[in-house]
Amino acid sequence: MKKILILMILFVIPTAGMAQVQWMTISQALEAQKSNPKKILIDFYADWCEPCKEMDKNTYNHPEIAKIINENFYAVKFESDGNSTVNFLGHKFTNPEYKGKKGKSTLHQFSKYMNINMIPTMVFLDEKTDPITSLSGFLKAKEVEPYFSMIASNDYKTIKSRREWEGYQKKFKSKIKD
């Protein structure tokens, strides 16, 4: 009994302070929206993409960012050159040119549909699956925090110009310590 308790402590304590995003598939997010509408965040990534791995480790799993995501979004991981079948808004998307993990595959049809030109890219959809915006490239937690907060709070609906966005950024109070 003591061994089990010690093992539980060894596994639970180190992860207690770490935040983790609750990732799901696009079909799971769309199903969840039926009973509890939320915005959707789609992370387009690839297994071979080092910046994608870095964002998983340091951006998405930053405690503040993970908290914002888990509370306000259905978070979707989507392998941009993968082989899954996606049903989205009445369309079926596949990757007919998928070459497996050993060869470099072309972009998945869903990635093309969502206008993904580079990875990593985050796409934000509203509660009705209409696009809000996208962010491309490697971004640190402190860089994405104002975007996540703005979208989660619906402030994006009132920002109509670059000047208003700059004003929002100046007023934004980050919860992330440098």
PDB file of C-alpha atoms in Angstrom:
ATOM      1  CA  MET A   1       0.000   0.000   0.000  1.00  0.00           C
ATOM      2  CA  LYS A   2       2.856   2.377   0.841  1.00  0.00           C
ATOM      3  CA  LYS A   3       4.461   1.702  -2.555  1.00  0.00           C
ATOM      4  CA  ILE A   4       1.257   2.614  -4.356  1.00  0.00           C
ATOM      5  CA  LEU A   5       0.918   5.815  -2.340  1.00  0.00           C
ATOM      6  CA  ILE A   6       4.545   6.769  -3.031  1.00  0.00           C
ATOM      7  CA  LEU A   7       4.109   6.101  -6.747  1.00  0.00           C
ATOM      8  CA  MET A   8       0.935   8.197  -6.845  1.00  0.00           C
ATOM      9  CA  ILE A   9       2.724  11.072  -5.128  1.00  0.00           C
ATOM     10  CA  LEU A  10       5.655  10.846  -7.528  1.00  0.00           C
ATOM     11  CA  PHE A  11       3.360  11.041 -10.559  1.00  0.00           C
ATOM     12  CA  VAL A  12       0.756  13.525  -9.320  1.00  0.00           C
ATOM     13  CA  ILE A  13       2.839  16.205  -7.614  1.00  0.00           C
ATOM     14  CA  PRO A  14       5.141  17.057 -10.552  1.00  0.00           C
ATOM     15  CA  THR A  15       2.168  17.533 -12.895  1.00  0.00           C
ATOM     16  CA  ALA A  16      -0.062  19.414 -10.451  1.00  0.00           C
ATOM     17  CA  GLY A  17       1.457  22.793 -11.331  1.00  0.00           C
ATOM     18  CA  MET A  18       1.546  22.177 -15.050  1.00  0.00           C
ATOM     19  CA  ALA A  19      -1.351  23.270 -17.207  1.00  0.00           C
ATOM     20  CA  GLN A  20      -2.464  21.200 -20.111  1.00  0.00           C
ATOM     21  CA  VAL A  21      -4.840  22.102 -22.876  1.00  0.00           C
ATOM     22  CA  GLN A  22      -7.727  19.684 -23.308  1.00  0.00           C
ATOM     23  CA  TRP A  23      -7.264  18.896 -27.009  1.00  0.00           C
ATOM     24  CA  MET A  24      -9.928  17.186 -29.112  1.00  0.00           C
ATOM     25  CA  THR A  25     -10.704  16.399 -32.730  1.00  0.00           C
ATOM     26  CA  ILE A  26     -12.724  18.711 -34.953  1.00  0.00           C
ATOM     27  CA  SER A  27     -15.655  16.281 -34.883  1.00  0.00           C
ATOM     28  CA  GLN A  28     -15.563  16.202 -31.060  1.00  0.00           C
ATOM     29  CA  ALA A  29     -15.536  20.016 -30.945  1.00  0.00           C
ATOM     30  CA  LEU A  30     -18.446  20.293 -33.368  1.00  0.00           C
ATOM     31  CA  GLU A  31     -20.412  17.736 -31.356  1.00  0.00           C
ATOM     32  CA  ALA A  32     -19.659  19.548 -28.072  1.00  0.00           C
ATOM     33  CA  GLN A  33     -20.841  22.827 -29.604  1.00  0.00           C
ATOM     34  CA  LYS A  34     -24.316  21.385 -30.079  1.00  0.00           C
ATOM     35  CA  SER A  35     -24.943  21.308 -26.334  1.00  0.00           C
ATOM     36  CA  ASN A  36     -22.547  24.042 -25.156  1.00  0.00           C
ATOM     37  CA  PRO A  37     -21.542  26.553 -27.852  1.00  0.00           C
ATOM     38  CA  LYS A  38     -17.987  27.873 -27.513  1.00  0.00           C
ATOM     39  CA  LYS A  39     -15.430  29.298 -29.849  1.00  0.00           C
ATOM     40  CA  ILE A  40     -13.092  26.804 -31.500  1.00  0.00           C
ATOM     41  CA  LEU A  41      -9.328  27.103 -31.674  1.00  0.00           C
ATOM     42  CA  ILE A  42      -7.715  24.873 -34.306  1.00  0.00           C
ATOM     43  CA  ASP A  43      -3.970  24.317 -34.066  1.00  0.00           C
ATOM     44  CA  PHE A  44      -2.676  23.274 -37.495  1.00  0.00           C
ATOM     45  CA  TYR A  45       0.610  21.460 -36.955  1.00  0.00           C
ATOM     46  CA  ALA A  46       2.848  18.728 -38.380  1.00  0.00           C
ATOM     47  CA  ASP A  47       4.840  16.044 -36.575  1.00  0.00           C
ATOM     48  CA  TRP A  48       8.074  17.156 -38.262  1.00  0.00           C
ATOM     49  CA  CYS A  49       7.569  20.845 -37.334  1.00  0.00           C
ATOM     50  CA  GLU A  50       9.960  21.941 -34.565  1.00  0.00           C
ATOM     51  CA  PRO A  51       8.232  25.311 -33.946  1.00  0.00           C
ATOM     52  CA  CYS A  52       4.957  23.370 -33.529  1.00  0.00           C
ATOM     53  CA  LYS A  53       6.549  21.207 -30.838  1.00  0.00           C
ATOM     54  CA  GLU A  54       7.971  24.274 -29.143  1.00  0.00           C
ATOM     55  CA  MET A  55       4.541  25.947 -29.105  1.00  0.00           C
ATOM     56  CA  ASP A  56       2.989  22.815 -27.590  1.00  0.00           C
ATOM     57  CA  LYS A  57       5.590  22.789 -24.851  1.00  0.00           C
ATOM     58  CA  ASN A  58       5.941  26.487 -24.022  1.00  0.00           C
ATOM     59  CA  THR A  59       2.983  28.393 -25.450  1.00  0.00           C
ATOM     60  CA  TYR A  60      -0.125  26.237 -25.214  1.00  0.00           C
ATOM     61  CA  ASN A  61       0.959  24.625 -21.952  1.00  0.00           C
ATOM     62  CA  HIS A  62       1.799  27.915 -20.265  1.00  0.00           C
ATOM     63  CA  PRO A  63      -0.564  28.005 -17.251  1.00  0.00           C
ATOM     64  CA  GLU A  64      -2.242  31.304 -18.241  1.00  0.00           C
ATOM     65  CA  ILE A  65      -2.711  30.330 -21.882  1.00  0.00           C
ATOM     66  CA  ALA A  66      -3.952  26.818 -21.065  1.00  0.00           C
ATOM     67  CA  LYS A  67      -6.439  28.324 -18.604  1.00  0.00           C
ATOM     68  CA  ILE A  68      -7.809  30.788 -21.191  1.00  0.00           C
ATOM     69  CA  ILE A  69      -8.064  28.049 -23.813  1.00  0.00           C
ATOM     70  CA  ASN A  70      -9.717  25.461 -21.568  1.00  0.00           C
ATOM     71  CA  GLU A  71     -12.253  27.937 -20.185  1.00  0.00           C
ATOM     72  CA  ASN A  72     -13.225  29.630 -23.439  1.00  0.00           C
ATOM     73  CA  PHE A  73     -12.499  27.390 -26.418  1.00  0.00           C
ATOM     74  CA  TYR A  74     -12.816  23.910 -27.773  1.00  0.00           C
ATOM     75  CA  ALA A  75      -9.185  23.276 -28.623  1.00  0.00           C
ATOM     76  CA  VAL A  76      -8.562  21.176 -31.716  1.00  0.00           C
ATOM     77  CA  LYS A  77      -5.252  19.689 -32.847  1.00  0.00           C
ATOM     78  CA  PHE A  78      -5.162  19.085 -36.581  1.00  0.00           C
ATOM     79  CA  GLU A  79      -2.248  17.493 -38.404  1.00  0.00           C
ATOM     80  CA  SER A  80      -2.029  19.717 -41.468  1.00  0.00           C
ATOM     81  CA  ASP A  81      -0.572  17.003 -43.678  1.00  0.00           C
ATOM     82  CA  GLY A  82      -2.185  14.033 -41.925  1.00  0.00           C
ATOM     83  CA  ASN A  83      -4.572  11.340 -43.121  1.00  0.00           C
ATOM     84  CA  SER A  84      -7.742  11.895 -41.108  1.00  0.00           C
ATOM     85  CA  THR A  85     -11.206  12.310 -42.601  1.00  0.00           C
ATOM     86  CA  VAL A  86     -12.939  15.535 -41.609  1.00  0.00           C
ATOM     87  CA  ASN A  87     -16.612  16.350 -41.976  1.00  0.00           C
ATOM     88  CA  PHE A  88     -17.033  20.103 -41.644  1.00  0.00           C
ATOM     89  CA  LEU A  89     -20.045  22.211 -42.583  1.00  0.00           C
ATOM     90  CA  GLY A  90     -21.400  19.588 -44.943  1.00  0.00           C
ATOM     91  CA  HIS A  91     -18.074  18.940 -46.681  1.00  0.00           C
ATOM     92  CA  LYS A  92     -15.910  15.835 -46.433  1.00  0.00           C
ATOM     93  CA  PHE A  93     -12.158  16.424 -46.452  1.00  0.00           C
ATOM     94  CA  THR A  94      -9.376  13.840 -46.818  1.00  0.00           C
ATOM     95  CA  ASN A  95      -5.752  13.737 -47.923  1.00  0.00           C
ATOM     96  CA  PRO A  96      -5.720  11.522 -51.033  1.00  0.00           C
ATOM     97  CA  GLU A  97      -1.984  12.155 -51.541  1.00  0.00           C
ATOM     98  CA  TYR A  98      -1.018  11.066 -48.026  1.00  0.00           C
ATOM     99  CA  LYS A  99       2.320   9.231 -48.119  1.00  0.00           C
ATOM    100  CA  GLY A 100       2.497   7.997 -44.549  1.00  0.00           C
ATOM    101  CA  LYS A 101       4.873   9.137 -41.840  1.00  0.00           C
ATOM    102  CA  LYS A 102       7.970   8.320 -43.892  1.00  0.00           C
ATOM    103  CA  GLY A 103       7.285  10.605 -46.836  1.00  0.00           C
ATOM    104  CA  LYS A 104       6.322  14.247 -46.930  1.00  0.00           C
ATOM    105  CA  SER A 105       2.630  14.495 -47.726  1.00  0.00           C
ATOM    106  CA  THR A 106       0.775  17.348 -49.301  1.00  0.00           C
ATOM    107  CA  LEU A 107      -1.509  19.545 -47.261  1.00  0.00           C
ATOM    108  CA  HIS A 108      -4.745  17.949 -46.152  1.00  0.00           C
ATOM    109  CA  GLN A 109      -7.834  19.196 -48.004  1.00  0.00           C
ATOM    110  CA  PHE A 110      -9.159  20.652 -44.743  1.00  0.00           C
ATOM    111  CA  SER A 111      -5.927  22.629 -44.286  1.00  0.00           C
ATOM    112  CA  LYS A 112      -6.331  24.041 -47.782  1.00  0.00           C
ATOM    113  CA  TYR A 113     -10.010  24.825 -47.138  1.00  0.00           C
ATOM    114  CA  MET A 114      -9.010  26.750 -44.006  1.00  0.00           C
ATOM    115  CA  ASN A 115      -6.392  28.678 -46.018  1.00  0.00           C
ATOM    116  CA  ILE A 116      -3.370  27.318 -44.169  1.00  0.00           C
ATOM    117  CA  ASN A 117      -0.188  28.469 -45.902  1.00  0.00           C
ATOM    118  CA  MET A 118       2.302  27.721 -43.150  1.00  0.00           C
ATOM    119  CA  ILE A 119       2.535  25.930 -39.859  1.00  0.00           C
ATOM    120  CA  PRO A 120       2.107  26.401 -37.071  1.00  0.00           C
ATOM    121  CA  THR A 121      -1.129  28.298 -37.643  1.00  0.00           C
ATOM    122  CA  MET A 122      -3.981  28.859 -35.209  1.00  0.00           C
ATOM    123  CA  VAL A 123      -7.464  29.417 -36.586  1.00  0.00           C
ATOM    124  CA  PHE A 124     -10.204  30.848 -34.394  1.00  0.00           C
ATOM    125  CA  LEU A 125     -13.862  30.128 -35.145  1.00  0.00           C
ATOM    126  CA  ASP A 126     -16.859  31.621 -33.372  1.00  0.00           C
ATOM    127  CA  GLU A 127     -19.709  29.668 -31.797  1.00  0.00           C
ATOM    128  CA  LYS A 128     -21.340  29.275 -35.225  1.00  0.00           C
ATOM    129  CA  THR A 129     -18.043  28.084 -36.783  1.00  0.00           C
ATOM    130  CA  ASP A 130     -17.584  31.351 -38.675  1.00  0.00           C
ATOM    131  CA  PRO A 131     -13.937  32.431 -38.931  1.00  0.00           C
ATOM    132  CA  ILE A 132     -12.690  35.109 -36.551  1.00  0.00           C
ATOM    133  CA  THR A 133      -8.986  35.289 -37.415  1.00  0.00           C
ATOM    134  CA  SER A 134      -5.806  33.253 -37.709  1.00  0.00           C
ATOM    135  CA  LEU A 135      -2.288  33.589 -36.340  1.00  0.00           C
ATOM    136  CA  SER A 136       0.664  32.027 -38.133  1.00  0.00           C
ATOM    137  CA  GLY A 137       4.200  31.205 -37.105  1.00  0.00           C
ATOM    138  CA  PHE A 138       5.858  30.461 -33.800  1.00  0.00           C
ATOM    139  CA  LEU A 139       4.432  32.655 -31.056  1.00  0.00           C
ATOM    140  CA  LYS A 140       5.329  32.793 -27.380  1.00  0.00           C
ATOM    141  CA  ALA A 141       2.729  32.735 -24.617  1.00  0.00           C
ATOM    142  CA  LYS A 142       3.047  36.456 -23.937  1.00  0.00           C
ATOM    143  CA  GLU A 143       2.571  37.185 -27.657  1.00  0.00           C
ATOM    144  CA  VAL A 144      -0.668  35.193 -27.976  1.00  0.00           C
ATOM    145  CA  GLU A 145      -2.167  36.191 -24.632  1.00  0.00           C
ATOM    146  CA  PRO A 146      -3.771  39.458 -25.863  1.00  0.00           C
ATOM    147  CA  TYR A 147      -5.281  37.647 -28.870  1.00  0.00           C
ATOM    148  CA  PHE A 148      -6.711  34.819 -26.774  1.00  0.00           C
ATOM    149  CA  SER A 149      -8.127  37.297 -24.242  1.00  0.00           C
ATOM    150  CA  MET A 150      -9.558  39.575 -26.933  1.00  0.00           C
ATOM    151  CA  ILE A 151     -11.272  36.690 -28.724  1.00  0.00           C
ATOM    152  CA  ALA A 152     -12.472  34.985 -25.535  1.00  0.00           C
ATOM    153  CA  SER A 153     -14.060  38.225 -24.269  1.00  0.00           C
ATOM    154  CA  ASN A 154     -15.575  39.116 -27.673  1.00  0.00           C
ATOM    155  CA  ASP A 155     -13.620  42.401 -27.697  1.00  0.00           C
ATOM    156  CA  TYR A 156     -12.591  41.523 -31.260  1.00  0.00           C
ATOM    157  CA  LYS A 157     -16.115  42.487 -32.352  1.00  0.00           C
ATOM    158  CA  THR A 158     -15.512  46.128 -31.450  1.00  0.00           C
ATOM    159  CA  ILE A 159     -11.987  46.471 -32.862  1.00  0.00           C
ATOM    160  CA  LYS A 160     -12.338  47.688 -36.442  1.00  0.00           C
ATOM    161  CA  SER A 161      -8.982  49.282 -37.219  1.00  0.00           C
ATOM    162  CA  ARG A 162      -5.275  48.913 -36.635  1.00  0.00           C
ATOM    163  CA  ARG A 163      -5.404  51.966 -34.389  1.00  0.00           C
ATOM    164  CA  GLU A 164      -8.096  50.370 -32.190  1.00  0.00           C
ATOM    165  CA  TRP A 165      -6.040  47.161 -32.013  1.00  0.00           C
ATOM    166  CA  GLU A 166      -2.950  49.118 -30.961  1.00  0.00           C
ATOM    167  CA  GLY A 167      -5.046  50.868 -28.302  1.00  0.00           C
ATOM    168  CA  TYR A 168      -6.277  47.497 -27.052  1.00  0.00           C
ATOM    169  CA  GLN A 169      -2.702  46.194 -26.841  1.00  0.00           C
ATOM    170  CA  LYS A 170      -1.542  49.257 -24.886  1.00  0.00           C
ATOM    171  CA  LYS A 171      -4.332  48.838 -22.316  1.00  0.00           C
ATOM    172  CA  PHE A 172      -3.917  45.053 -22.072  1.00  0.00           C
ATOM    173  CA  LYS A 173      -2.535  43.868 -18.726  1.00  0.00           C
ATOM    174  CA  SER A 174      -0.629  40.622 -19.119  1.00  0.00           C
ATOM    175  CA  LYS A 175      -0.841  37.981 -16.411  1.00  0.00           C
ATOM    176  CA  ILE A 176       2.341  36.357 -17.713  1.00  0.00           C
ATOM    177  CA  LYS A 177       5.555  37.147 -15.896  1.00  0.00           C
ATOM    178  CA  ASP A 178       8.642  37.519 -18.084  1.00  0.00           C
TER     179      ASP A 178
END
